[in-house]
Coordinates of C-alpha atoms in Angstrom, one line a residue:
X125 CA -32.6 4.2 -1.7
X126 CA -29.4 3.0 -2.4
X127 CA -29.3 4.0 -6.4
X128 CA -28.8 7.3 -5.1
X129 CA -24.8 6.8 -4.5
X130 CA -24.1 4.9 -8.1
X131 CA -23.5 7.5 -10.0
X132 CA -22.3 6.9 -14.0
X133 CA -18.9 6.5 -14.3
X134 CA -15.8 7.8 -12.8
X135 CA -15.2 11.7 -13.0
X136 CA -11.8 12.9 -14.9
X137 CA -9.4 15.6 -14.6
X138 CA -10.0 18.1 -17.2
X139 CA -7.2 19.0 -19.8
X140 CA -7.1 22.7 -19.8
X141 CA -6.0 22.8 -23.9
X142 CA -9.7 23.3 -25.4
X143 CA -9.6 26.5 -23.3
X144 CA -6.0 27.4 -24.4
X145 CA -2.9 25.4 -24.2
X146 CA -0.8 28.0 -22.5
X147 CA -2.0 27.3 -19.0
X148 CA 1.1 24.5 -19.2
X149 CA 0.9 21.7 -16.5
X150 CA 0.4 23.5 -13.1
X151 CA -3.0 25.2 -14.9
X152 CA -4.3 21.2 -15.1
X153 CA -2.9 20.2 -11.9
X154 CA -4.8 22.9 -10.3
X155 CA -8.2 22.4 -12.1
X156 CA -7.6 18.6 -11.7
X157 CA -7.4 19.5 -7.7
X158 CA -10.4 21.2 -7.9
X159 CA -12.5 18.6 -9.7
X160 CA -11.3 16.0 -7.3
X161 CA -12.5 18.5 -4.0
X162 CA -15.7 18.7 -5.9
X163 CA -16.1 15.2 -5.9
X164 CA -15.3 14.3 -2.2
X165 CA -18.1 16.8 -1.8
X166 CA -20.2 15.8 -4.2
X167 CA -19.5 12.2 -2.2
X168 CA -20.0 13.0 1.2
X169 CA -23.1 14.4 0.0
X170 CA -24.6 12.0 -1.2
X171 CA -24.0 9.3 1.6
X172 CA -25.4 11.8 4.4
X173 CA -28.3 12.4 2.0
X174 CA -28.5 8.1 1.4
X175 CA -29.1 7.7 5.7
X176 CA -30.8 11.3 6.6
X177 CA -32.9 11.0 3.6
X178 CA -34.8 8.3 4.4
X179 CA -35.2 9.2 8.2
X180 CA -38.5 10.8 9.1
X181 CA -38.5 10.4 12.7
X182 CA -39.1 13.8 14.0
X183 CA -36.0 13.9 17.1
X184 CA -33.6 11.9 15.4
X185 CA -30.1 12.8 15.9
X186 CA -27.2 11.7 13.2
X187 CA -24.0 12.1 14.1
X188 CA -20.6 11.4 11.3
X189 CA -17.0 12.0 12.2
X190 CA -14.7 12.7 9.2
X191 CA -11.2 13.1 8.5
X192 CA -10.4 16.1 6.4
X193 CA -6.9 16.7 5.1
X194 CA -5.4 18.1 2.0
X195 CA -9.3 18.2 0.1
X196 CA -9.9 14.4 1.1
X197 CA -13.0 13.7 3.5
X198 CA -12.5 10.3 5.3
X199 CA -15.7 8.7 7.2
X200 CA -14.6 7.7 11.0
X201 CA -17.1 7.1 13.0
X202 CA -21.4 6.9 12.8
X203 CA -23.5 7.4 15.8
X204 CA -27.4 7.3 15.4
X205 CA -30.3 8.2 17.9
X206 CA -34.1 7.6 17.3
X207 CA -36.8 10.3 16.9
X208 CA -40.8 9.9 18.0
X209 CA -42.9 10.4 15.6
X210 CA -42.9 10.9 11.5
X211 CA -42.3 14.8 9.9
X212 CA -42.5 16.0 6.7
X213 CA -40.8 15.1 3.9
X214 CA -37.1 17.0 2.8
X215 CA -36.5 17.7 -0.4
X216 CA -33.0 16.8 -1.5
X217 CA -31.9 19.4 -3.2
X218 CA -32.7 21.9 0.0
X219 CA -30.9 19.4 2.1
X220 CA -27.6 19.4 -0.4
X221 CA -28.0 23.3 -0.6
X222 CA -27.5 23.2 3.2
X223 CA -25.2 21.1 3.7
X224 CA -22.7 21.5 0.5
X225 CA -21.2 25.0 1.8
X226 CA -20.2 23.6 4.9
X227 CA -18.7 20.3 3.3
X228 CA -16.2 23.0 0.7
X229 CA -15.3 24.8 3.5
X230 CA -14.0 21.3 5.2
X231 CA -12.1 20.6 1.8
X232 CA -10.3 23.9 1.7
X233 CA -7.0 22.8 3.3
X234 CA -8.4 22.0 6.8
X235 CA -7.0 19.3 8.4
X236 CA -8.3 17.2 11.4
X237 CA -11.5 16.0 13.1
X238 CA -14.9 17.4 11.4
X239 CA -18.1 16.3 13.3
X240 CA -21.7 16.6 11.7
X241 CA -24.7 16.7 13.5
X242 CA -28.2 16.2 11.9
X243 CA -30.8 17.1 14.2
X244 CA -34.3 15.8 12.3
X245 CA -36.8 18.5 12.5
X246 CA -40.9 18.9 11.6
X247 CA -39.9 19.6 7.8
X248 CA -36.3 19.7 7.6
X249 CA -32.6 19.2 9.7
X250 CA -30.7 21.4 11.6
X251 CA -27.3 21.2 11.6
X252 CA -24.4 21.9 13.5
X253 CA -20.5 21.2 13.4
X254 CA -17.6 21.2 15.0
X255 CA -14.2 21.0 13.6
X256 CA -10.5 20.7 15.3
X257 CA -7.2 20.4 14.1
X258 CA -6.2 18.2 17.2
X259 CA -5.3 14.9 17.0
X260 CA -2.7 12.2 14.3
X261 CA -4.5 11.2 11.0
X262 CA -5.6 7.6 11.5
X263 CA -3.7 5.4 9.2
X264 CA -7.2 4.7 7.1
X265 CA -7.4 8.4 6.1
X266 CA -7.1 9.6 2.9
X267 CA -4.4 12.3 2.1
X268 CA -5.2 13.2 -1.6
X269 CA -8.9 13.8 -2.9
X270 CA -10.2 11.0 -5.3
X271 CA -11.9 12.3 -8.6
X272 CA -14.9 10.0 -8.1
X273 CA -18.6 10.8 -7.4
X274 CA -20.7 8.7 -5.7
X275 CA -20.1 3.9 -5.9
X276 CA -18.7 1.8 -8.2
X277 CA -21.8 -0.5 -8.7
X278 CA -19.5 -4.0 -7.8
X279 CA -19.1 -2.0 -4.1
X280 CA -22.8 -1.3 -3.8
X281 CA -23.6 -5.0 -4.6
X282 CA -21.1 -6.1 -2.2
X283 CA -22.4 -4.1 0.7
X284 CA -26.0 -5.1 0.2
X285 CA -24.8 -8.5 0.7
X286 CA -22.4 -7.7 3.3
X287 CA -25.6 -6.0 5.0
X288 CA -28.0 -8.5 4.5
X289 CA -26.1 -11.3 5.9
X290 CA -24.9 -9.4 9.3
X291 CA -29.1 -9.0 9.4
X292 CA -29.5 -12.6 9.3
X293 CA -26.9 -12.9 12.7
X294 CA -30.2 -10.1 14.5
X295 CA -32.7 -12.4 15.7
X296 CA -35.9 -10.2 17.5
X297 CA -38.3 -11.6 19.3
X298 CA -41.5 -11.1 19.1
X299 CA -42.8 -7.8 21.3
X300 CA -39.6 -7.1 22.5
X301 CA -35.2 -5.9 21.1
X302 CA -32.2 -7.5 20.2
X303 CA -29.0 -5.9 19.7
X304 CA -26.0 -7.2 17.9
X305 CA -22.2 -6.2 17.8
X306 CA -20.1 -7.0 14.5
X307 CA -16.7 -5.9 13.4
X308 CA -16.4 -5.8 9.7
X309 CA -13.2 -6.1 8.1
X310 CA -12.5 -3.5 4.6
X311 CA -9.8 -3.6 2.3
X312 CA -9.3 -0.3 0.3
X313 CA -13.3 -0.8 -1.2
X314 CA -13.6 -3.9 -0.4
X315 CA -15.9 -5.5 2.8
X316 CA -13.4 -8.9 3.0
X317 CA -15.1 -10.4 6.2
X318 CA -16.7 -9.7 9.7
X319 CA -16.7 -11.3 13.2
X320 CA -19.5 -12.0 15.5
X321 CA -18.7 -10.4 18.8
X322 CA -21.9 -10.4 20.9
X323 CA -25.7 -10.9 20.5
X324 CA -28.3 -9.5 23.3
X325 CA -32.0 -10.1 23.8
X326 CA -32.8 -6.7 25.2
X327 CA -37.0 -7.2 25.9
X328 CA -39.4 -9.9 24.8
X329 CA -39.4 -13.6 24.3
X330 CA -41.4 -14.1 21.7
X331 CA -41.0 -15.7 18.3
X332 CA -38.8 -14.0 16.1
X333 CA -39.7 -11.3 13.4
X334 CA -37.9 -10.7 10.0
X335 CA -35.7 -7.5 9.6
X336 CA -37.6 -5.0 7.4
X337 CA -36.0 -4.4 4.2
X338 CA -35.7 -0.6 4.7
X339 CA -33.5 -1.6 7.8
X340 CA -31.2 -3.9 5.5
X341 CA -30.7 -1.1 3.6
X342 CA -30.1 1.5 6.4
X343 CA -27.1 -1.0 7.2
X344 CA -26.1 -1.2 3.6
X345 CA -25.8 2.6 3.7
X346 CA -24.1 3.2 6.9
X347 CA -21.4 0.5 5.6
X348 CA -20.9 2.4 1.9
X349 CA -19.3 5.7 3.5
X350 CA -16.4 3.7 5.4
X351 CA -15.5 2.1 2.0
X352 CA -13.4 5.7 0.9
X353 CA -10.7 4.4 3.5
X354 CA -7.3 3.2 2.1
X355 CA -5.7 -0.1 3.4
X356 CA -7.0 -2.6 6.1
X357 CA -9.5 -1.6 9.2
X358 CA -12.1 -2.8 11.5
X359 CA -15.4 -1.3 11.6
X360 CA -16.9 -2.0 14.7
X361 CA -21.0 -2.1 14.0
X362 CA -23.6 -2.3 16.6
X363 CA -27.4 -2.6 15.3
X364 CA -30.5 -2.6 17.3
X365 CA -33.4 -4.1 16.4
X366 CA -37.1 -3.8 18.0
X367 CA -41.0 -5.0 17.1
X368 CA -44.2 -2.9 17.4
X369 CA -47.4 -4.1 18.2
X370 CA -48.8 -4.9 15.1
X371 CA -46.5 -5.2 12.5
X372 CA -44.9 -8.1 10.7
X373 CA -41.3 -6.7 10.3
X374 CA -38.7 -5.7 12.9
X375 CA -37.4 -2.2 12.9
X376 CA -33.9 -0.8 13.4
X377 CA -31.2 1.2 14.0
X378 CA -27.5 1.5 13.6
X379 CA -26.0 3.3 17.1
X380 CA -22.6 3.4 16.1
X381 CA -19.9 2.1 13.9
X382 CA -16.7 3.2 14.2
X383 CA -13.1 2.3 13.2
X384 CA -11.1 0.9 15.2
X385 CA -7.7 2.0 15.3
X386 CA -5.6 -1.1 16.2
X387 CA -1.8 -0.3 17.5
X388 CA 0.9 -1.4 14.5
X389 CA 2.9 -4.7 15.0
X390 CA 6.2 -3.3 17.0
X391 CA 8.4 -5.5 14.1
X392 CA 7.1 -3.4 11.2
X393 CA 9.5 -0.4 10.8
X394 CA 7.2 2.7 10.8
X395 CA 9.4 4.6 7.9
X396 CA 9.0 1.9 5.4
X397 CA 5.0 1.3 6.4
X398 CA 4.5 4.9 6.2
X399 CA 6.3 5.0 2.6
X400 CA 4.4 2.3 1.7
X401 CA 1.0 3.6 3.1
X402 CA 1.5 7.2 1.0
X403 CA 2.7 4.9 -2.2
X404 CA -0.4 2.8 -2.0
X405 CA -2.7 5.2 -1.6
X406 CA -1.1 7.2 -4.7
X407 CA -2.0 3.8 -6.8
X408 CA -5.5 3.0 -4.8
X409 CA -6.7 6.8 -6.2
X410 CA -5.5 6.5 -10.0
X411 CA -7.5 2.9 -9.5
X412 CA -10.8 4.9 -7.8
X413 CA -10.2 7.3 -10.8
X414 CA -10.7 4.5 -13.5
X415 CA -7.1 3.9 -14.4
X416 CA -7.8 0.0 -14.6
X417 CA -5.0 -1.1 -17.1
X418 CA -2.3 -2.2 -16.0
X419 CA 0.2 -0.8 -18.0
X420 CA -1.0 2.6 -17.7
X421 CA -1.6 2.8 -14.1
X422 CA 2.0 1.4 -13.0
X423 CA 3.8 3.4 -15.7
X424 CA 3.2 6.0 -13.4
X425 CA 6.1 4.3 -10.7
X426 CA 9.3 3.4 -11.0
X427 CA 10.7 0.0 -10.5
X428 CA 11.9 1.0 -6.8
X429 CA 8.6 2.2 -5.9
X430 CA 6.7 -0.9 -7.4
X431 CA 9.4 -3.1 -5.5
X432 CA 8.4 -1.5 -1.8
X433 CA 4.5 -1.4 -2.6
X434 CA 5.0 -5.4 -3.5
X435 CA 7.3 -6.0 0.0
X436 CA 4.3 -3.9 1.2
X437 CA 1.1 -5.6 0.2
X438 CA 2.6 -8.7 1.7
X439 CA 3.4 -7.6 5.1
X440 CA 0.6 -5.5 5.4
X441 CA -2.6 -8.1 3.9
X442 CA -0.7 -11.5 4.4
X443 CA -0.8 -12.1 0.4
X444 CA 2.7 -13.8 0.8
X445 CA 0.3 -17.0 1.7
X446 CA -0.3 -17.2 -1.9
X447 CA 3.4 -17.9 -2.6
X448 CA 4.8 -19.5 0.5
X449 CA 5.0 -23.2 -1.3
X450 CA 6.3 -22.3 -4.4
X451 CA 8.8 -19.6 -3.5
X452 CA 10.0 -20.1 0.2
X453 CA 13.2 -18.8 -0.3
X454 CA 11.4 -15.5 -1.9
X455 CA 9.1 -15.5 1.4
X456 CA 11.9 -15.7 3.5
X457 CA 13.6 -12.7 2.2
X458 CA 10.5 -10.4 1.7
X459 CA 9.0 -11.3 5.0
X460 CA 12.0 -9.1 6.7
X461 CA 10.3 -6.3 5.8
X462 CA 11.4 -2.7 5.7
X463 CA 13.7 -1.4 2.9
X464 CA 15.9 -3.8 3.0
X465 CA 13.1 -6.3 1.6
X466 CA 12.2 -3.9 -1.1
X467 CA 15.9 -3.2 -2.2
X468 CA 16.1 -7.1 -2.2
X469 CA 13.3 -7.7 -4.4
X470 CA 14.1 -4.8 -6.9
X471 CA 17.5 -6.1 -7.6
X472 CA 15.2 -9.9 -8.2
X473 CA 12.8 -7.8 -10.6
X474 CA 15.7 -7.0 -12.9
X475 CA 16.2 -10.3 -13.7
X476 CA 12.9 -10.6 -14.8
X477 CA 12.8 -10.2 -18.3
X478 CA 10.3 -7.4 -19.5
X479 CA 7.4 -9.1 -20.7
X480 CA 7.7 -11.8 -17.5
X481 CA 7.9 -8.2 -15.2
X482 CA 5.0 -6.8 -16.9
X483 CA 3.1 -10.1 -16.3
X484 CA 3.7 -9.9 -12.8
X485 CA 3.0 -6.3 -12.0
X486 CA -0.4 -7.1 -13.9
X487 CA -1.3 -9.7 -11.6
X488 CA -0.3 -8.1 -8.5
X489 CA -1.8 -5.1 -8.8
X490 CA -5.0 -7.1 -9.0
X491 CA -4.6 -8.9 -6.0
X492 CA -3.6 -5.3 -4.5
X493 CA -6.9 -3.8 -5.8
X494 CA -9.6 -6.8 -6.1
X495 CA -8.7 -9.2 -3.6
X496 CA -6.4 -12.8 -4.3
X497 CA -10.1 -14.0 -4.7
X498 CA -10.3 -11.8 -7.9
X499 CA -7.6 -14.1 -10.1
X500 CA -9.0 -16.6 -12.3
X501 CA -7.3 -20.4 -12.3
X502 CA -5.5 -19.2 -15.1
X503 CA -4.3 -16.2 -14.0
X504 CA -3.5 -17.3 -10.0
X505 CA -1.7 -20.2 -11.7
X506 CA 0.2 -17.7 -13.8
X507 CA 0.8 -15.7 -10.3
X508 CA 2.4 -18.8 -9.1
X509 CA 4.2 -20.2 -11.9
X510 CA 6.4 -16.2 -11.9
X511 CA 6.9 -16.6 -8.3
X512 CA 8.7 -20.2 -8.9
X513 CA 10.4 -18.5 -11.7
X514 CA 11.8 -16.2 -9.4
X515 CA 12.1 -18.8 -6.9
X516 CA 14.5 -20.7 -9.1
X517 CA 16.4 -17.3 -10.7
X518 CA 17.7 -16.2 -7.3
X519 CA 19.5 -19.8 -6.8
X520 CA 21.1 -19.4 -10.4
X521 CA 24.5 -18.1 -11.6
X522 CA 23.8 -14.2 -13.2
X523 CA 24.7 -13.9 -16.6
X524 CA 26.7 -11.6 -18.6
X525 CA 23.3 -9.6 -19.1
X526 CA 21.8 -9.4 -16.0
X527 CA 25.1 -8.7 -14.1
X528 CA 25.6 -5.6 -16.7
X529 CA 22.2 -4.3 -15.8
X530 CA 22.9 -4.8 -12.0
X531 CA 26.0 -2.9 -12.6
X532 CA 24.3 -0.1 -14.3
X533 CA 22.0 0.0 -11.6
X534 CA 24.3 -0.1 -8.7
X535 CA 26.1 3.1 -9.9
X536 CA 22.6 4.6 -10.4
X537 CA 22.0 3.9 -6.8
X538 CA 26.2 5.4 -5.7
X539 CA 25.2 8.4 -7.5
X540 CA 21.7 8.7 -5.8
X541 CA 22.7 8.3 -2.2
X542 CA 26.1 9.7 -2.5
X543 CA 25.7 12.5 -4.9
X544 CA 28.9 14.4 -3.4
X545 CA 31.5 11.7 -3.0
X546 CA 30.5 11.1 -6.6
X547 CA 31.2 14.4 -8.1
X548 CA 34.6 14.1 -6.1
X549 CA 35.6 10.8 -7.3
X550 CA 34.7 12.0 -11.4
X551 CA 37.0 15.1 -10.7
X552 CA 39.9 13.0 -9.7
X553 CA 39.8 10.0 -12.1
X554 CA 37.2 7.2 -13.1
X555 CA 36.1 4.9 -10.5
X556 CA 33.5 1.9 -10.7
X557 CA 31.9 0.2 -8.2
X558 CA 33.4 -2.9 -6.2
X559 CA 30.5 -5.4 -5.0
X560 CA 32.0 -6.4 -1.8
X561 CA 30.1 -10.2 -2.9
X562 CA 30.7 -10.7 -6.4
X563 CA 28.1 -10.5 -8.5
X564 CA 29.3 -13.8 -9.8
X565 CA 28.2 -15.7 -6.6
X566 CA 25.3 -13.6 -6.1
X567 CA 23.4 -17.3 -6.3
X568 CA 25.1 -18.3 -3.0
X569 CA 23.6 -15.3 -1.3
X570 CA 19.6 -15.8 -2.7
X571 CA 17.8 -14.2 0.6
X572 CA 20.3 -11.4 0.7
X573 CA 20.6 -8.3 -1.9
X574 CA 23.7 -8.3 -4.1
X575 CA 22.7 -4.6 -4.8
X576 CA 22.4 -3.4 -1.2
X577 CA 24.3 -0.7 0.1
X578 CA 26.4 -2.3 2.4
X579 CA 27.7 -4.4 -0.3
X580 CA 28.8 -1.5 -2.7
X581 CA 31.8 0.6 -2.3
X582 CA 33.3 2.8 -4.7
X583 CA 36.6 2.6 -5.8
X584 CA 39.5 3.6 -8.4
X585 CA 40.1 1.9 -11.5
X586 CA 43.6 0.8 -10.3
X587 CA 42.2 -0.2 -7.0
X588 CA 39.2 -2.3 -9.0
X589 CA 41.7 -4.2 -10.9
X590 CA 43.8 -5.2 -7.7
X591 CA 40.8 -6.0 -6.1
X592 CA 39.7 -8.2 -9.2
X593 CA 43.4 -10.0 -9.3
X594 CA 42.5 -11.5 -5.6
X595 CA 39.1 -13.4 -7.1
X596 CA 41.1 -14.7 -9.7
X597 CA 43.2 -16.0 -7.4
X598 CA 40.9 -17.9 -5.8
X599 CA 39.3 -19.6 -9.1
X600 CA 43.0 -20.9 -9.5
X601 CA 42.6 -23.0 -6.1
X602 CA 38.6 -23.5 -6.0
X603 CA 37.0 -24.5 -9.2
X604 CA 33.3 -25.3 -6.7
X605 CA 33.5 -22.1 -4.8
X606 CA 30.8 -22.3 -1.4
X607 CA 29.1 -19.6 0.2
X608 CA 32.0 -20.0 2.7
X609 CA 35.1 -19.7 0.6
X610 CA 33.1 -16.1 -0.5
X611 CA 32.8 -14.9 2.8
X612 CA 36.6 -15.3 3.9
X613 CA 37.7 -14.0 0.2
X614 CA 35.5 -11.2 1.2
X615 CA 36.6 -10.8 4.8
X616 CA 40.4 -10.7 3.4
X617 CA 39.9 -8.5 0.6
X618 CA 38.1 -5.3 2.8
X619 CA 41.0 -5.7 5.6
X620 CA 43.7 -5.2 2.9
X621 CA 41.7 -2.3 0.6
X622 CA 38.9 -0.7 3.1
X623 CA 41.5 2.1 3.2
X624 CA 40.6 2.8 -0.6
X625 CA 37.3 2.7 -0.5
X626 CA 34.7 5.9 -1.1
X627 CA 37.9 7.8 -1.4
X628 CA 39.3 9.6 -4.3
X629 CA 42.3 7.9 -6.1
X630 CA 44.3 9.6 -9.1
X631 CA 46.0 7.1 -11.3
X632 CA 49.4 6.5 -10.0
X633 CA 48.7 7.0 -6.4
X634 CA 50.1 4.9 -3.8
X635 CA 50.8 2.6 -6.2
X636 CA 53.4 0.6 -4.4
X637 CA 50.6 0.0 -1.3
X638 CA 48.8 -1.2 -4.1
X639 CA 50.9 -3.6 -4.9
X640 CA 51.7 -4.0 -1.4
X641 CA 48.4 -4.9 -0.4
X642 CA 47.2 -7.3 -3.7
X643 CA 50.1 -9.4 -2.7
X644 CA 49.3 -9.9 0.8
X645 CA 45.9 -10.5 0.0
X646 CA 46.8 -13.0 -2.2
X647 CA 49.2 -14.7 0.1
X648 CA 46.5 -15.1 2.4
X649 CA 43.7 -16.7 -0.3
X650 CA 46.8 -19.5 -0.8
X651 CA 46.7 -19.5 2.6
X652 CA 43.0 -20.9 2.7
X653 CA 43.2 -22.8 -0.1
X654 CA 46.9 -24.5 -0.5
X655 CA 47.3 -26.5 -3.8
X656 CA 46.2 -30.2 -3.7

């Protein structure tokens, strides 16, 4: 029966203080490991019981591939082959005994293929296993343990649907078999659609019989286990179904499902999908592990991190449809992809003031977790209305608060990625950071990020002021500066100073070049822009 995955509630890490505080943090981390390899167990478990339990066919031959790493058991692949004639009963708790030793053993740091074969005997199953480190991890595979035993009751309601519409699609004749291929489509837990891709009358003509409901329920099983995988997949499922003489339903089986490992799109770079991968992941197991509030699940991640796993979710499930006609110029920018994107839209999120940022990482991490089809009117028209906001903030002037905290954070970034140079340039003097493009006519630039790298450079305080002096001279001859006039000013400015930048300066060096190369700069903005 299927009751026997929905277990109550969502298993916890324990806190270690009731037993004495001075364990300190690893002492949880450890025990919360532990719990969480007891679960996957404790999982497994109970999905090999859900098919093998209700399989009396003496001969019968069950066959699950896994994907062990790091304490986390991933499902792979399902292969099934019929037995004669009925045997006795098995007890489950003889069954778990049997099988719960071999399923630690797989959780204790093994990594790789882990194959399990259930051989149905008179009154009982032998088993045998096979295990090999060969091989990548498939993208679906879970890295980290989930502390979760057995299905949330939303997923078990969803795969009896799922499972009773794909029996629908197996018509069998009277006296005879039909098989039927499907490939159904998850998302994290979620069964999001299928495909029809072939349907076979194997024997017989005759009129057709209903599926029994113990075979709906066989699929609904076999579909539950490949529901622990993280991201998108295929499941390719193949069901057979045959009648006997004299009875009024149609029997079945399930000879395979498998996922199908589909080769990554060449344009998607494979460090930033592999970031993003291990971030979501991270998030989908706090979610598994009943962290459903918002603010407490993302207060986990910083605003870099929740900037890639956005740029992610929209490359990865096509979400970016949602926003494509309120936000083009948004879409445009994300839809590069890669770090770049992410970068871009962090340095967009600090517009955001907080409570609009909150509001948005709410309803995103919805649609990351439940589906776009989770929102409400109210909240996908909330969705929508940020995104416009957004939309409309990158194609307007910063002001005096928002360029302040895109200063702060573009030194935060210098002394991140350039930790040395840093240290360097605080011995000699004070510095601050140039943005090659202004920050003033970061609105001329919406698709690109006024944050990037390639736009900051560090520089002396002298050298900043210089360098400040040449802008000014352009607001003298432009008062409607384009995107055009920037990118000459620009051009002009790192030919005459590139030879200060990332470089330490002491106050009074080279101040005559200085001067020197201010004026020249200078000459050349009059150049560009003579006086009406």
């Amino acid at each position: 029966m299927l009751a026997v995955l929905l277990m109550a509630g969502c298993a916890s890490a324990r806190v270690a203080g009731a037993e004495g505080s001075g364990g300190g943090l690893g002492r949880m981390e450890v025990e919360a490991q532990a719990d969480a390899r007891r679960a996957e167990v404790e999982t497994a478990l109970g999905h090999l019981w859900s098919v093998a339990g209700e399989e009396k066919k003496v001969g019968a031959r069950l066959v699950f591939t896994f994907w062990a790493q790091n304490g986390a058991l991933t499902l792979l692949r399902y292969r099934e082959e019929p037995g004669h004639r009925e045997g006795r009963r098995v007890a489950e708790d003889s069954f778990a005994r049997q099988l719960r030793p071999l399923l630690t053993e797989y959780v204790r740091g093994r990594s790789g293929e882990v194959v399990l074969t259930l051989m149905r005997r008179e009154s009982g199953w032998a088993v045998d296993s096979d295990a090999t480190a060969q091989g990548s991890r498939p993208p679906e595979a879970k890295t980290q343990p989930v502390n979760r035993r057995g299905v949330p009751a939303e997923t078990l309601a969803e795969a009896s649907e799922v499972a009773s519409k794909l029996a629908s699609l197996l018509v069998v004749p009277s006296g005879g078999a039909a098989s039927l291929r499907m490939e159904v489509v998850f998302e994290d837990d979620r069964i999001t659609g299928w495909e029809h891709r072939g349907y076979q009358v194997v024997a017989g003509g005759g009129s057709p019989r209903a599926l029994s409901e113990a075979f709906v329920e066989k699929i609904a099983r076999v579909l539950l286990p490949f529901t622990h995988g993280v991201g998108r997949r295929t499941v390719a499922l193949e069901l057979r179904g045959e009648t006997r003489e004299g009875e009024a339903f149609a029997h079945g089986l399930v000879p395979e499902a498998r996922t199908l490992h589909l080769i990554p799109e060449s344009n998607v770079d494979p460090d930033f999908a592999a970031e993003y991968r291990a971030l979501h992941e991270d998030i989908l197991r706090r979610w598994r592990e009943g962290v459903r509030e918002g603010a407490e699940l993302l207060a986990h991640y910083s605003l870099e991190e929740m900037s890639l796993w956005f740029v992610g979710g929209v490359l990865a499930r096509g979400t970016g449809l949602l926003f494509e006609a309120v936000a083009p110029m948004v879409m445009r920018a994300l839809t590069r992809g890669g770090m770049a994107a992410a970068g871009w839209f962090r340095t967009t999120l600090v517009r955001l003031p907080r409570a609009e940022r909150h509001a948005f990482e709410r309803l995103w991490m919805k649609v990351q977790m439940e589906g776009g089809e989770a929102l409400s009117r109210a909240e996908r028209d909330e969705l929508l209305a940020l995104m416009n906001r957004i939309e409309r903030l990158i194609r307007t002037p910063l002001n005096e608060h928002e360029r302040s905290a895109l200063r702060d954070a573009a030194r935060r970034y210098f002394q991140r990625s350039q930790p040395v140079l840093e240290k360097a340039m605080n011995i000699r003097g004070p510095y601050e950071i140039h943005h090659r493009c202004p920050l003033e006519y970061a609105h001329l630039f919406p698709a690109e990020d006024i944050n990037a790298g390639a736009n900051l450079k560090a520089v002396g305080q002298e050298v900043h002021q210089r360098i400040s002096s040449v802008w000014t001279e352009l607001r003298k001859y432009r008062s409607d500066v384009s995107r055009a006039d920037v990118e000459r000013v620009t051009s002009i400015i790192d030919e005459q100073f590139a030879r200060w930048y990332e470089k330490p300066y002491a106050r009074g060096d080279s101040t005559s070049e200085l001067e020197m190369a201010m004026n020249a700069a200078k000459r050349e903005v009059r150049s560009l822009f003579p006086s009406p």
